[in-house]
Short mmCIF file of C-alpha atoms in Angstrom, two decimals:
data_model
loop_
_atom_site.label_atom_id
_atom_site.label_comp_id
_atom_site.label_asym_id
_atom_site.label_seq_id
_atom_site.Cartn_x
_atom_site.Cartn_y
_atom_site.Cartn_z
CA MET U 190 -2.89 -1.14 68.13
CA GLU U 191 0.83 -1.71 67.68
CA GLY U 192 1.92 1.95 68.04
CA PRO U 193 2.08 4.58 69.17
CA VAL U 194 3.34 5.95 65.87
CA TYR U 195 5.93 8.67 66.33
CA SER U 196 7.00 9.03 62.71
CA VAL U 197 6.05 7.99 59.20
CA ARG U 198 8.29 7.94 56.14
CA THR U 199 6.98 8.26 52.61
CA GLU U 200 8.72 8.64 49.27
CA ARG U 201 9.44 12.34 49.81
CA LEU U 202 8.42 13.15 53.37
CA LEU U 203 9.07 12.54 57.03
CA VAL U 204 5.88 12.98 59.05
CA ARG U 205 6.88 12.97 62.71
CA GLY U 206 6.02 14.19 66.14
CA TYR U 207 7.46 17.58 66.99
CA GLU U 208 10.62 17.75 69.08
CA PRO U 209 11.71 20.59 71.39
CA THR U 210 14.30 21.63 68.82
CA ASP U 211 11.44 22.36 66.39
CA ALA U 212 10.10 25.19 68.55
CA ALA U 213 11.80 28.04 66.68
CA ALA U 214 11.11 26.69 63.19
CA SER U 215 7.51 25.91 64.12
CA GLY U 216 6.87 29.44 65.36
CA GLU U 217 8.54 31.06 62.36
CA LEU U 218 6.57 28.91 59.91
CA LEU U 219 3.30 29.83 61.59
CA LYS U 220 4.14 33.53 61.54
CA ALA U 221 5.13 33.38 57.87
CA ASN U 222 1.86 31.65 56.96
CA LEU U 223 -0.57 33.34 59.33
CA GLU U 224 -2.42 35.27 56.63
CA HIS U 225 -2.52 32.14 54.46
CA LEU U 226 -3.88 29.95 57.28
CA ALA U 227 -6.24 32.43 58.87
CA ARG U 228 -8.52 32.40 55.81
CA TRP U 229 -9.64 28.87 56.66
CA MET U 230 -8.46 27.82 60.11
CA PRO U 231 -9.73 29.64 63.22
CA TRP U 232 -6.99 28.12 65.39
CA ALA U 233 -4.26 29.88 63.39
CA THR U 234 -4.95 33.29 64.90
CA MET U 235 -4.87 31.83 68.41
CA GLU U 236 -1.57 29.97 68.05
CA ALA U 237 1.28 31.53 70.00
CA THR U 238 4.48 31.82 67.97
CA THR U 239 7.17 32.72 70.51
CA ILE U 240 9.80 30.05 71.07
CA ASP U 241 8.75 29.47 74.69
CA SER U 242 5.07 29.15 73.83
CA ARG U 243 5.84 26.80 70.96
CA LEU U 244 8.01 24.69 73.24
CA ALA U 245 5.13 24.37 75.71
CA TRP U 246 2.78 23.40 72.87
CA ILE U 247 5.27 20.81 71.57
CA ARG U 248 5.59 19.24 75.02
CA ARG U 249 1.82 18.80 75.19
CA ALA U 250 1.67 17.43 71.66
CA ARG U 251 4.43 14.90 72.36
CA ALA U 252 2.65 13.70 75.49
CA ASP U 253 -0.51 13.15 73.46
CA LEU U 254 1.32 10.73 71.14
CA ASP U 255 1.30 8.24 74.02
CA ARG U 256 -2.46 8.59 74.54
CA PRO U 257 -4.37 6.81 71.75
CA ALA U 258 -7.60 8.70 72.46
CA SER U 259 -5.88 12.08 72.07
CA ASP U 260 -5.14 14.25 69.09
CA LEU U 261 -2.02 12.95 67.38
CA VAL U 262 -0.22 15.91 65.84
CA TYR U 263 2.75 15.69 63.50
CA GLY U 264 4.93 18.01 61.47
CA ILE U 265 5.39 17.51 57.74
CA PHE U 266 9.12 17.62 56.98
CA ASP U 267 11.08 17.30 53.76
CA GLY U 268 12.44 13.76 53.85
CA SER U 269 15.86 14.81 52.57
CA SER U 270 16.57 18.28 53.95
CA GLY U 271 14.52 18.07 57.13
CA GLU U 272 12.80 21.38 56.41
CA LEU U 273 9.52 21.84 58.27
CA MET U 274 6.81 22.50 55.68
CA GLY U 275 3.47 22.11 57.46
CA GLY U 276 1.43 20.07 59.90
CA ILE U 277 -1.00 17.16 59.94
CA GLY U 278 -2.83 15.18 62.58
CA LEU U 279 -5.19 12.37 63.46
CA HIS U 280 -8.03 13.65 65.62
CA ALA U 281 -10.42 11.57 67.73
CA ARG U 282 -13.37 13.96 67.46
CA VAL U 283 -15.67 12.27 64.94
CA GLY U 284 -17.06 9.46 67.03
CA PRO U 285 -16.01 5.95 68.07
CA GLN U 286 -13.87 3.83 65.76
CA ALA U 287 -13.11 6.86 63.61
CA LEU U 288 -10.40 9.47 63.14
CA GLU U 289 -10.36 12.79 61.33
CA ILE U 290 -7.31 13.96 59.39
CA GLY U 291 -6.53 17.68 59.49
CA TYR U 292 -3.64 19.29 57.64
CA TRP U 293 -1.95 22.45 56.42
CA ILE U 294 1.07 23.25 54.28
CA SER U 295 3.08 26.44 53.92
CA VAL U 296 2.19 28.56 50.93
CA ALA U 297 5.73 28.11 49.60
CA HIS U 298 5.12 24.36 49.21
CA GLU U 299 1.60 24.31 47.83
CA GLY U 300 0.85 22.53 44.59
CA ARG U 301 3.45 19.78 44.87
CA GLY U 302 1.28 16.99 46.26
CA TYR U 303 2.89 16.97 49.69
CA VAL U 304 -0.41 17.16 51.58
CA THR U 305 -1.94 14.38 49.49
CA GLU U 306 1.12 12.22 50.17
CA ALA U 307 1.09 12.91 53.91
CA ALA U 308 -2.69 12.47 54.21
CA GLY U 309 -2.53 9.25 52.21
CA ALA U 310 0.10 7.89 54.58
CA LEU U 311 -1.90 8.83 57.68
CA THR U 312 -5.01 7.32 56.12
CA ARG U 313 -3.14 4.04 55.97
CA VAL U 314 -1.79 4.46 59.50
CA ALA U 315 -5.33 5.08 60.76
CA PHE U 316 -6.55 1.80 59.27
CA ASP U 317 -3.42 -0.35 59.56
CA VAL U 318 -2.26 0.70 63.04
CA HIS U 319 -5.23 2.27 64.82
CA ARG U 320 -7.67 -0.22 63.26
CA VAL U 321 -10.45 2.33 62.88
CA ALA U 322 -13.55 1.67 60.80
CA ARG U 323 -13.71 5.14 59.21
CA VAL U 324 -11.48 8.12 58.44
CA GLU U 325 -12.92 11.57 57.75
CA ILE U 326 -11.62 14.82 56.29
CA HIS U 327 -13.53 18.07 56.87
CA CYS U 328 -13.00 21.36 55.07
CA ASP U 329 -14.60 24.61 54.01
CA PRO U 330 -16.07 24.08 50.51
CA ARG U 331 -14.47 27.33 49.40
CA ASN U 332 -11.03 25.90 50.21
CA VAL U 333 -10.55 24.24 46.84
CA ARG U 334 -7.01 23.03 47.54
CA SER U 335 -8.02 21.34 50.78
CA ALA U 336 -11.05 19.67 49.19
CA ALA U 337 -8.88 18.30 46.39
CA VAL U 338 -6.92 16.11 48.82
CA PRO U 339 -9.69 13.67 49.86
CA ARG U 340 -10.98 13.67 46.30
CA ARG U 341 -7.56 12.56 44.99
CA LEU U 342 -7.27 9.88 47.68
CA GLY U 343 -10.62 8.30 46.86
CA TYR U 344 -12.67 9.55 49.80
CA THR U 345 -16.41 9.98 49.26
CA HIS U 346 -18.03 13.37 49.63
CA ASP U 347 -20.83 12.49 52.03
CA ALA U 348 -22.37 15.93 52.42
CA THR U 349 -21.86 19.65 52.61
CA LEU U 350 -23.50 20.72 55.86
CA ARG U 351 -24.83 24.24 55.83
CA ARG U 352 -23.76 26.72 58.50
CA ARG U 353 -22.22 24.04 60.73
CA ALA U 354 -18.95 25.81 61.52
CA LEU U 355 -17.48 29.23 62.18
CA ASP U 356 -14.87 30.87 60.00
CA PRO U 357 -11.87 32.75 61.50
CA ARG U 358 -14.03 35.88 61.77
CA GLY U 359 -16.69 34.06 63.75
CA ARG U 360 -19.19 33.93 60.89
CA GLU U 361 -21.21 30.82 60.08
CA CYS U 362 -19.86 28.78 57.19
CA ASP U 363 -20.53 25.46 55.49
CA ARG U 364 -18.56 22.28 56.11
CA MET U 365 -17.73 19.53 53.64
CA ILE U 366 -17.55 15.99 55.06
CA TRP U 367 -15.47 13.37 53.27
CA SER U 368 -15.12 9.77 54.46
CA LEU U 369 -13.34 6.52 53.67
CA PHE U 370 -14.28 3.22 55.28
CA ALA U 371 -11.90 0.37 56.01
CA ASP U 372 -13.44 -1.89 53.38
CA GLU U 373 -12.95 0.85 50.78
CA LEU U 374 -9.25 1.35 51.39
CA GLY U 375 -8.10 -1.27 48.90
CA ALA U 376 -9.80 0.50 46.00
CA SER U 377 -8.64 3.98 47.00
CA ALA U 378 -5.66 5.95 45.74
CA ALA U 379 -4.36 6.03 49.32
CA THR U 380 -2.92 2.56 48.72
CA LYS U 381 -0.55 4.08 46.14
CA VAL U 382 1.20 6.03 48.90
CA ARG U 383 4.08 3.91 50.12
CA TYR U 384 4.82 4.37 53.81
CA GLU U 385 6.55 2.96 56.85
CA ALA U 386 5.54 3.88 60.41
CA PHE U 387 7.88 3.81 63.41
CA ASP U 388 7.54 3.86 67.18
CA ALA U 389 9.46 6.05 69.64
CA LEU U 390 12.57 3.85 69.35
CA GLY U 391 12.54 3.91 65.56
CA ARG U 392 11.21 0.37 65.25
CA SER U 393 8.94 -0.32 62.31
CA VAL U 394 5.33 -0.94 63.37
CA ALA U 395 3.61 -0.93 59.97
CA ARG U 396 4.37 -0.50 56.30
CA GLY U 397 2.62 -0.65 53.00
#
């Protein structure tokens, strides 16, 4: 691996690790979208939103960027204005030689293809930089917007596992599993997402 990757630029976005100065904006965005997120993501109701708690979370997240086996969490920012719009990450919880992409976007920015663009870029980072064999995306089958992202990028719907997860109210729910293998990347729509990845000093480590 050539990384670690601290930021990724796409046509419209800057996907980067959070900085201490993002603490206030991060907390406000979570508060503004709590009802929106809590429908699908159990972690949303447990996230602290005060500036001090967000700063502590950001410090942990930044430290994890230097540990390849950790969760790699990034903010999704507007590439021109710098506005924080959502979050995305690469998670090492789906077995060896594999990463899972998780994501969310504020309700104000839904429907513009930002998540597909960010997820496409991190799909390429996972294969080009982390050299994994497989990338997965998991979602609740009722979350139509979330499921549309892997479908657009050319992932395969492997299965919908019954009652394998808990929803934010603690009730059993189904889980869709989508996957893309390294030898399938070339034929996927993820290759249409142009990106450049940078290390902590802003040096380019991968592009495509």
